[in-house]
PDB file of N, CA, C and O in Angstrom:
ATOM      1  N   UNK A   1     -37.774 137.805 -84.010  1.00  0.00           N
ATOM      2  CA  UNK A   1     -37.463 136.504 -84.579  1.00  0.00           C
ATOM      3  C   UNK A   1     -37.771 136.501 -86.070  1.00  0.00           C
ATOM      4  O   UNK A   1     -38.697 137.122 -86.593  1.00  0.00           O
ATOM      5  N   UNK A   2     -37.062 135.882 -86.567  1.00  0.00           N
ATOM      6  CA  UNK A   2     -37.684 136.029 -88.104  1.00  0.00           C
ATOM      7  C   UNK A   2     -37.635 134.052 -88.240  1.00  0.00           C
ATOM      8  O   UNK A   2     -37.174 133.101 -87.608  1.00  0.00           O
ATOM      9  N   UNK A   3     -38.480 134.330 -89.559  1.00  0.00           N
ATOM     10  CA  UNK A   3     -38.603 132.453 -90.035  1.00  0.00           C
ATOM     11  C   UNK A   3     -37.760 131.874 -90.202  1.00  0.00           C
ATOM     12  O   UNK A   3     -38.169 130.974 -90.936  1.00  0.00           O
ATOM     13  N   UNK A   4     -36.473 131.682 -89.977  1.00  0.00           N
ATOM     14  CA  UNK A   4     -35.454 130.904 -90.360  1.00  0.00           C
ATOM     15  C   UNK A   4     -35.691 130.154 -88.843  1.00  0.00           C
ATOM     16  O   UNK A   4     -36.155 129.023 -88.699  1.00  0.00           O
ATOM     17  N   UNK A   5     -35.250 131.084 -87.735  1.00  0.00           N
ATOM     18  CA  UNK A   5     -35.120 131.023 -86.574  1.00  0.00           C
ATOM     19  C   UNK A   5     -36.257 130.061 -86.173  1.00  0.00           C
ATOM     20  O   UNK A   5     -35.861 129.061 -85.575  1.00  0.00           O
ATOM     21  N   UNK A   6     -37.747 130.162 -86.401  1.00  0.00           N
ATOM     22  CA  UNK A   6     -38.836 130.191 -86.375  1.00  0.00           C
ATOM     23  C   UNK A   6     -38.911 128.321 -86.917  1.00  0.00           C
ATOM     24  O   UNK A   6     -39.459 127.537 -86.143  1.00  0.00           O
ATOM     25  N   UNK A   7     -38.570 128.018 -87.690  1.00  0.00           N
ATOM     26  CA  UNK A   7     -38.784 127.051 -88.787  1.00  0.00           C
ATOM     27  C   UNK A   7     -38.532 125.434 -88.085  1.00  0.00           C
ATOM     28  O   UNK A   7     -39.045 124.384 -88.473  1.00  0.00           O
ATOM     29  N   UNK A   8     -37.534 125.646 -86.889  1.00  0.00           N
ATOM     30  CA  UNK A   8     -37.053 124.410 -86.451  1.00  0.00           C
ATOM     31  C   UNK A   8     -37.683 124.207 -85.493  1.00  0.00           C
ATOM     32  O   UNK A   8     -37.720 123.072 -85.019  1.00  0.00           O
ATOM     33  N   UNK A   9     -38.250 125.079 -85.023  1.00  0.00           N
ATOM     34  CA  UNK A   9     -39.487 124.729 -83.455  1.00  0.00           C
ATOM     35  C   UNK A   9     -39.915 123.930 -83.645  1.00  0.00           C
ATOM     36  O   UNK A   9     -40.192 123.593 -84.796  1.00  0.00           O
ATOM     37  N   UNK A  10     -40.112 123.410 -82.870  1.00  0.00           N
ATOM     38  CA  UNK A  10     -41.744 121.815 -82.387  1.00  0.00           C
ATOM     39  C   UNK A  10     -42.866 122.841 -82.606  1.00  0.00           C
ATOM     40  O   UNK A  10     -42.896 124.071 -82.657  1.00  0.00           O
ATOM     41  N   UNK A  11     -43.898 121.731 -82.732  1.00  0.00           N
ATOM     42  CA  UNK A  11     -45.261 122.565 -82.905  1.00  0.00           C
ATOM     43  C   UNK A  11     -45.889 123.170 -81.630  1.00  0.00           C
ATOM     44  O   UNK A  11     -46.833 123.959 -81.673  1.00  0.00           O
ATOM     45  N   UNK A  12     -45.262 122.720 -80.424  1.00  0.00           N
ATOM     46  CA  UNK A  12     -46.025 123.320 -79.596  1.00  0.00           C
ATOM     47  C   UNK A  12     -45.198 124.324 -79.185  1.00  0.00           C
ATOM     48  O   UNK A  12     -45.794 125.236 -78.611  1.00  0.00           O
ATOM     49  N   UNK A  13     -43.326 124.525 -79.358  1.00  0.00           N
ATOM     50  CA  UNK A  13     -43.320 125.420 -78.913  1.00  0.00           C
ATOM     51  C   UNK A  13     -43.839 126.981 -79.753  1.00  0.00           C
ATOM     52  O   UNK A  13     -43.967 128.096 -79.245  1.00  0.00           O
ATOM     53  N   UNK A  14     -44.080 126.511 -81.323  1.00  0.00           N
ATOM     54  CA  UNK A  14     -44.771 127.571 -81.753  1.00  0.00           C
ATOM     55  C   UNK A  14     -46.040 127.815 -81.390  1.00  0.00           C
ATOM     56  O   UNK A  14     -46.384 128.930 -81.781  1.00  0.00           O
ATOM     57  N   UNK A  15     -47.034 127.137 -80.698  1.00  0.00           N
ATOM     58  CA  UNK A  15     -48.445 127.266 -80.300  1.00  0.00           C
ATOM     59  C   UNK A  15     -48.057 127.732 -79.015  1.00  0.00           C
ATOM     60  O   UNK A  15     -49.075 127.856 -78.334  1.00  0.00           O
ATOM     61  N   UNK A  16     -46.595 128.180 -78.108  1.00  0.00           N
ATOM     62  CA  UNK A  16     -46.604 128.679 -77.175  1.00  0.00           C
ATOM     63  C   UNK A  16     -46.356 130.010 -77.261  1.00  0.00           C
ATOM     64  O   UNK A  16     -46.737 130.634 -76.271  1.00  0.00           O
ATOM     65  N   UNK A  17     -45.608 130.944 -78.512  1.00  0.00           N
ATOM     66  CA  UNK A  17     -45.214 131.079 -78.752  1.00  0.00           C
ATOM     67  C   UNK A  17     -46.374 132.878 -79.398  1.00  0.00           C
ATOM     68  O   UNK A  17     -46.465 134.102 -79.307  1.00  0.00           O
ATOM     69  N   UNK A  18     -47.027 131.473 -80.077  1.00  0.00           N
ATOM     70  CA  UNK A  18     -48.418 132.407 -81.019  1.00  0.00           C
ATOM     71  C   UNK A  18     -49.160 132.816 -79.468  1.00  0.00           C
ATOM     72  O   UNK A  18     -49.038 134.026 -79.275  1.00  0.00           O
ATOM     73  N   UNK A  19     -49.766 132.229 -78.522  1.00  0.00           N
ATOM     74  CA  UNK A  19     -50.311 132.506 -77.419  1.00  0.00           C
ATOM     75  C   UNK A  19     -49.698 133.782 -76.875  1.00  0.00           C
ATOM     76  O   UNK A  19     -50.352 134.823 -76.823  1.00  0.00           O
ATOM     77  N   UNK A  20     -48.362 133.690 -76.447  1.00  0.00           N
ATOM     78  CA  UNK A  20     -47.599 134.804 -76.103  1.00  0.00           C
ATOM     79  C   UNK A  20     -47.754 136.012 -76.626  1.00  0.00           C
ATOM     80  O   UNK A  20     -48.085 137.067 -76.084  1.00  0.00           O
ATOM     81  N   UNK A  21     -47.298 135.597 -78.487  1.00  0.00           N
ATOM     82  CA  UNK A  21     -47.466 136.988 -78.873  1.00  0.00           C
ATOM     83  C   UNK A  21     -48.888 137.589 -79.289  1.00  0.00           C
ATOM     84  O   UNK A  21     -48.931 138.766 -79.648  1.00  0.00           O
ATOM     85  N   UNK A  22     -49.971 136.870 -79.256  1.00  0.00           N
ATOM     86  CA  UNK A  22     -51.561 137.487 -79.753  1.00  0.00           C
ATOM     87  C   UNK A  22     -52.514 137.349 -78.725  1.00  0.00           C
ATOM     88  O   UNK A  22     -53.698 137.660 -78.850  1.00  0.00           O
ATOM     89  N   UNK A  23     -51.764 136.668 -77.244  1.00  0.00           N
ATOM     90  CA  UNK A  23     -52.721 136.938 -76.125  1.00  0.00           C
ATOM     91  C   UNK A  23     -53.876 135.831 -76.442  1.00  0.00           C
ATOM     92  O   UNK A  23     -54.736 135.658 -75.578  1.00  0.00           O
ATOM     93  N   UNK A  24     -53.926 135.083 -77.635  1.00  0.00           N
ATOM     94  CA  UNK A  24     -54.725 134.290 -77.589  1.00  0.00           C
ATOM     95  C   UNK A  24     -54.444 132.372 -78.407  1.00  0.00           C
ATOM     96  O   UNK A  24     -53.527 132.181 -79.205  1.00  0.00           O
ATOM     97  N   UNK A  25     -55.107 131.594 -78.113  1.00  0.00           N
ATOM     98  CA  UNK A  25     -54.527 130.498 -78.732  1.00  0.00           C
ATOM     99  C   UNK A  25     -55.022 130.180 -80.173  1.00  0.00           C
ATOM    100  O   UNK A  25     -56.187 130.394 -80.508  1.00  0.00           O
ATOM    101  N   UNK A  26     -54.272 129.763 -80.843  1.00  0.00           N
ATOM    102  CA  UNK A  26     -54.258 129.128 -82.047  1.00  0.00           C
ATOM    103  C   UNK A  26     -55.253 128.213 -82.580  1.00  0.00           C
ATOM    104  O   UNK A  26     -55.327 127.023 -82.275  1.00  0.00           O
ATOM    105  N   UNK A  27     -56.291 129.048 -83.688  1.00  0.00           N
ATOM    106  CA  UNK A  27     -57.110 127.842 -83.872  1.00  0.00           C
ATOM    107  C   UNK A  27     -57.162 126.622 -84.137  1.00  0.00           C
ATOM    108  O   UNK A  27     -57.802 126.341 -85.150  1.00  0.00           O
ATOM    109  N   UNK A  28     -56.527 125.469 -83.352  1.00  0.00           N
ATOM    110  CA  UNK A  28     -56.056 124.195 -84.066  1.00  0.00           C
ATOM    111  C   UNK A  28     -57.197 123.385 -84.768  1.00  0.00           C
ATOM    112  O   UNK A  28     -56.953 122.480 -85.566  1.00  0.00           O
ATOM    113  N   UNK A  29     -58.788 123.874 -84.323  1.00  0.00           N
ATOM    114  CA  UNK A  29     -59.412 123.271 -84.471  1.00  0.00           C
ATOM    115  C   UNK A  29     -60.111 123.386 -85.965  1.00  0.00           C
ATOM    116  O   UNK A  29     -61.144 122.879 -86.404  1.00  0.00           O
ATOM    117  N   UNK A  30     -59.219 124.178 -86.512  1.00  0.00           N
ATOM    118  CA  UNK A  30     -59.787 124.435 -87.961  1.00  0.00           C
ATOM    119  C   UNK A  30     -58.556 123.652 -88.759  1.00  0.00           C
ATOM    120  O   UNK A  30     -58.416 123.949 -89.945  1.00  0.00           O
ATOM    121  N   UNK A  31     -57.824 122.852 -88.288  1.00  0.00           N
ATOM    122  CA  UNK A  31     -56.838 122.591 -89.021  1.00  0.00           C
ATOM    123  C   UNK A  31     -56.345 120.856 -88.686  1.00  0.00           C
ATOM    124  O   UNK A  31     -55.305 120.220 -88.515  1.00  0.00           O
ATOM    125  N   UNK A  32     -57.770 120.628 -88.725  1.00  0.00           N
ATOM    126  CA  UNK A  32     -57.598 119.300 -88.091  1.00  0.00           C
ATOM    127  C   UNK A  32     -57.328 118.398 -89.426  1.00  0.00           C
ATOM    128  O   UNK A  32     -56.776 117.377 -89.014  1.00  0.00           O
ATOM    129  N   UNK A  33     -57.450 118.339 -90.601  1.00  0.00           N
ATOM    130  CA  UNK A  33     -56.650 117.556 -91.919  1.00  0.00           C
ATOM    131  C   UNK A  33     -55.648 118.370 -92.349  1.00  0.00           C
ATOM    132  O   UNK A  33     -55.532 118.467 -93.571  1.00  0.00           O
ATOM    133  N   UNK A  34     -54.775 119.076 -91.551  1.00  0.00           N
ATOM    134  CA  UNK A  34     -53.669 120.048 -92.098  1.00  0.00           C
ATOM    135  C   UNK A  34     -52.550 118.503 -91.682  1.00  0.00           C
ATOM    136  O   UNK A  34     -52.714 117.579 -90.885  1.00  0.00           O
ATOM    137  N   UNK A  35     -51.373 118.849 -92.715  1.00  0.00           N
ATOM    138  CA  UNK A  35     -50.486 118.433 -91.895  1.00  0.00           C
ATOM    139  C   UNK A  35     -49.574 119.499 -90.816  1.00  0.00           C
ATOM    140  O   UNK A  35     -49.544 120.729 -90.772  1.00  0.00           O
ATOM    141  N   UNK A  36     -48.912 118.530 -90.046  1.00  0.00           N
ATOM    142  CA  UNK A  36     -48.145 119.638 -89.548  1.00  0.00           C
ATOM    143  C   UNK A  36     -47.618 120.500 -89.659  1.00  0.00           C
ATOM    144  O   UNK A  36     -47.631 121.513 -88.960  1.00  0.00           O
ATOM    145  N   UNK A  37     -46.736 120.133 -91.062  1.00  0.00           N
ATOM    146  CA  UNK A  37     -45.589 121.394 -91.467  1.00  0.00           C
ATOM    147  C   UNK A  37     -46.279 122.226 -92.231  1.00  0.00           C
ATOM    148  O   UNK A  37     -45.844 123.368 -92.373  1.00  0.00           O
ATOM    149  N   UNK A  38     -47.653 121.777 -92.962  1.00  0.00           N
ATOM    150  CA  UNK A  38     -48.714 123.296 -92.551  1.00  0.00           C
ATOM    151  C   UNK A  38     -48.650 124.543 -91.914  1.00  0.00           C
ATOM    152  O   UNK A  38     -48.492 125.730 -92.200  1.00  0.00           O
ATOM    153  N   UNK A  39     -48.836 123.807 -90.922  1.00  0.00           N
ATOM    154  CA  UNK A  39     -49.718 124.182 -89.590  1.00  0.00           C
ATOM    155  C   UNK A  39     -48.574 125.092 -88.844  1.00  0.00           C
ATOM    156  O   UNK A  39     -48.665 126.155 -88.231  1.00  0.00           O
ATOM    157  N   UNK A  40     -47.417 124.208 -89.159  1.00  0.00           N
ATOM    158  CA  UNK A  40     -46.553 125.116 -88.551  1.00  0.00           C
ATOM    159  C   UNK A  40     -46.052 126.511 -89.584  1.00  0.00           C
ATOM    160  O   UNK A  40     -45.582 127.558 -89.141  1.00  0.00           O
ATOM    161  N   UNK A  41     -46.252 126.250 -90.778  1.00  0.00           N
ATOM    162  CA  UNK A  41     -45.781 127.642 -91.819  1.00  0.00           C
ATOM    163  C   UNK A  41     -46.662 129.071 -91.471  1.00  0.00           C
ATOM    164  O   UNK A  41     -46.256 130.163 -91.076  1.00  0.00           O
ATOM    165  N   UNK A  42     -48.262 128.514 -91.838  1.00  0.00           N
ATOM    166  CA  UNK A  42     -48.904 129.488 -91.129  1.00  0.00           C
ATOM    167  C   UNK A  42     -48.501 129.917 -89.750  1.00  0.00           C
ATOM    168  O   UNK A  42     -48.486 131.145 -89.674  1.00  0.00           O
ATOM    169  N   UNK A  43     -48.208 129.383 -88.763  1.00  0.00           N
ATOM    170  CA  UNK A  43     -47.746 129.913 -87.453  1.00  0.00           C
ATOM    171  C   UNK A  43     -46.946 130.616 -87.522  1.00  0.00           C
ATOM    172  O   UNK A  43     -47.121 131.750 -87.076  1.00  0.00           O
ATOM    173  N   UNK A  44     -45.656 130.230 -88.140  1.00  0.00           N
ATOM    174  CA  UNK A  44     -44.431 131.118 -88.641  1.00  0.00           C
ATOM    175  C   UNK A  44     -44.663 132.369 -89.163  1.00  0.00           C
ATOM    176  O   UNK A  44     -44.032 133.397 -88.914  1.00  0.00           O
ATOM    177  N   UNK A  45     -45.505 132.243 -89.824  1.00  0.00           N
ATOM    178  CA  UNK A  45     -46.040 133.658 -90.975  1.00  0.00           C
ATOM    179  C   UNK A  45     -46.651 134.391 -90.038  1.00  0.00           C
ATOM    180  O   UNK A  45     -46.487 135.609 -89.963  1.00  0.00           O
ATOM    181  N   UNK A  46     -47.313 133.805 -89.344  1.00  0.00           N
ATOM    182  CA  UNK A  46     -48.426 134.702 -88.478  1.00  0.00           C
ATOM    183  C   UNK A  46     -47.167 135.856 -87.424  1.00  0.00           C
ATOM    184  O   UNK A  46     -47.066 137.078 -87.309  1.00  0.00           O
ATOM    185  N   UNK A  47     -46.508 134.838 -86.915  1.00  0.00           N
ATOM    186  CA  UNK A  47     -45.430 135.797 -86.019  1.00  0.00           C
ATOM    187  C   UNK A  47     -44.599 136.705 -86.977  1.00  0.00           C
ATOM    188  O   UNK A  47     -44.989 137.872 -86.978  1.00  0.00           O
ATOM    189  N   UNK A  48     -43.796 136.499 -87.594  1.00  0.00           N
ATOM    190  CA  UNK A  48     -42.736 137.380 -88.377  1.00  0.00           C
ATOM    191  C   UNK A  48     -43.872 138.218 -88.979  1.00  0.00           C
ATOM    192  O   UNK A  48     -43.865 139.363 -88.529  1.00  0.00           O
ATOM    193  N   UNK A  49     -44.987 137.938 -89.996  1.00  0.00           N
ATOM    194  CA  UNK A  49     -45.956 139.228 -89.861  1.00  0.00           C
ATOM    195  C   UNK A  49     -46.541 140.394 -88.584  1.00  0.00           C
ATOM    196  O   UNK A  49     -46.894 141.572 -88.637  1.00  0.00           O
ATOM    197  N   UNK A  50     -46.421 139.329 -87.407  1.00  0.00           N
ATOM    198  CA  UNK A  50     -47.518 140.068 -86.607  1.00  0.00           C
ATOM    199  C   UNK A  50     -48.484 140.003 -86.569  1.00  0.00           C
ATOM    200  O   UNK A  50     -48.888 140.670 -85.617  1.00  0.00           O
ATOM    201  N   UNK A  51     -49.373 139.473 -87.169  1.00  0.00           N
ATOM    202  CA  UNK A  51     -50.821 139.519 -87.477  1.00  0.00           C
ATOM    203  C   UNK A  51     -51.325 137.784 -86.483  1.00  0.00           C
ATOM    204  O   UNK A  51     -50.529 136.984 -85.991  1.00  0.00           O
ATOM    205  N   UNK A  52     -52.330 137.728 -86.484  1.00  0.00           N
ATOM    206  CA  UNK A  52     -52.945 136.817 -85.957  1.00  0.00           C
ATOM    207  C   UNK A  52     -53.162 135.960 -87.129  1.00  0.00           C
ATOM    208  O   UNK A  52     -52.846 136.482 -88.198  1.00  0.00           O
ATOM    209  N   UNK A  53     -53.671 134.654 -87.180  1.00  0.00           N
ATOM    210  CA  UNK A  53     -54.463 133.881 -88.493  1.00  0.00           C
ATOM    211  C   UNK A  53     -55.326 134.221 -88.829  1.00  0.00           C
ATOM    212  O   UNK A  53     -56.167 134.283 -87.933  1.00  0.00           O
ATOM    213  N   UNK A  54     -55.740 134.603 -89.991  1.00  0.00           N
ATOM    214  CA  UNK A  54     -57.546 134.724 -90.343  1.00  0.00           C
ATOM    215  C   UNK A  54     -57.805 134.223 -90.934  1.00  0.00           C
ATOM    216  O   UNK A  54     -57.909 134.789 -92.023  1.00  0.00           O
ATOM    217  N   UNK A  55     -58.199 132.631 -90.914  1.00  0.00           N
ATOM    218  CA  UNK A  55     -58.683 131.673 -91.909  1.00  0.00           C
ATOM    219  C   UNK A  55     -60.041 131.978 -92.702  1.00  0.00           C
ATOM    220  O   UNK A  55     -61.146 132.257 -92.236  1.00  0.00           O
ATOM    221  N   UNK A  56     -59.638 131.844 -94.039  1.00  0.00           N
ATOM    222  CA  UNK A  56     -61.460 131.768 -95.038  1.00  0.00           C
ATOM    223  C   UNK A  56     -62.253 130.793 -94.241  1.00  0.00           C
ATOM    224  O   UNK A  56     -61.665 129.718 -94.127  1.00  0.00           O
ATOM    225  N   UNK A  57     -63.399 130.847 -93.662  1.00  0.00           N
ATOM    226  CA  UNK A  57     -64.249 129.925 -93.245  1.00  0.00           C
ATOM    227  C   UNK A  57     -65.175 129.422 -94.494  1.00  0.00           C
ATOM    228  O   UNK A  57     -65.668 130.099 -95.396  1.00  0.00           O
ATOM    229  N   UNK A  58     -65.214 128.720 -94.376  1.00  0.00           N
ATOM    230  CA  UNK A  58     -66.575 128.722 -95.670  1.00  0.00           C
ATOM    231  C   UNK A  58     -68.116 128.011 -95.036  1.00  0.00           C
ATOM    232  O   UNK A  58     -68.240 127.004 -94.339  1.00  0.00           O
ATOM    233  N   UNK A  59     -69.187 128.944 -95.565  1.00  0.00           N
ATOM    234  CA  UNK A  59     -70.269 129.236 -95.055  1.00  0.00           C
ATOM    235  C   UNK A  59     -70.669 127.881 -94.984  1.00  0.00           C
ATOM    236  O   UNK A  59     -70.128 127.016 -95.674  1.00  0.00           O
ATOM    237  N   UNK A  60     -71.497 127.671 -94.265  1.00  0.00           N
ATOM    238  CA  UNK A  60     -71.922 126.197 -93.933  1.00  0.00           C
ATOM    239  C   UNK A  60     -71.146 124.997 -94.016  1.00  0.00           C
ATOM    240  O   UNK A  60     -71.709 123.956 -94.356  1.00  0.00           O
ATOM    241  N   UNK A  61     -69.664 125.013 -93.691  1.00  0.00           N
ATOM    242  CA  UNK A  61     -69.471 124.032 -93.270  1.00  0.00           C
ATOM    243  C   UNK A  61     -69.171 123.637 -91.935  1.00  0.00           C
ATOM    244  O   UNK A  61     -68.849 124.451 -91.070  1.00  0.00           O
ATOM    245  N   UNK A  62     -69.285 122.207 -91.711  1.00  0.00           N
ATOM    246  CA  UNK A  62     -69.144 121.420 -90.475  1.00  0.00           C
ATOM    247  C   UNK A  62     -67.949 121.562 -89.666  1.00  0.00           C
ATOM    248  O   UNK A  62     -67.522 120.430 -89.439  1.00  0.00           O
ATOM    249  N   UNK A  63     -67.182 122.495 -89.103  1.00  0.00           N
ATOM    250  CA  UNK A  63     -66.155 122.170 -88.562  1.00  0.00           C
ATOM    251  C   UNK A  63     -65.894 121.783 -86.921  1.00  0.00           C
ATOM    252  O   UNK A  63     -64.769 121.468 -86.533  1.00  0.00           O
TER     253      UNK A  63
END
């Protein structure tokens, strides 16, 4: 699939999507003041890369 393809999904079918392809689910919980179409670019990126998300955490905060 590449991002074009990728771009018009609903958000969950990309959170079904990311599950499928990394065996694991999507941290939504770090992205709770994201907006959606965020949320959904990173997802996009994550698949057509391959790679999983690896968000910067930053040290002591509350999430």
């Amino acid at each position: 699939m590449d991002a074009k393809d990728l771009q018009h999904r609903s958000l969950e079918d990309l959170l079904e999507l990311y599950l499928a392809r990394f065996d694991q689910q999507f941290p939504m919980m770090l992205c709770r003041t994201m907006e959606e179409e965020k949320i959904k670019e990173i997802i996009v990126d994550c698949i057509v890369r391959g790679r999983p998300w690896e968000p910067r955490l930053i040290k002591g905060a509350i999430y």
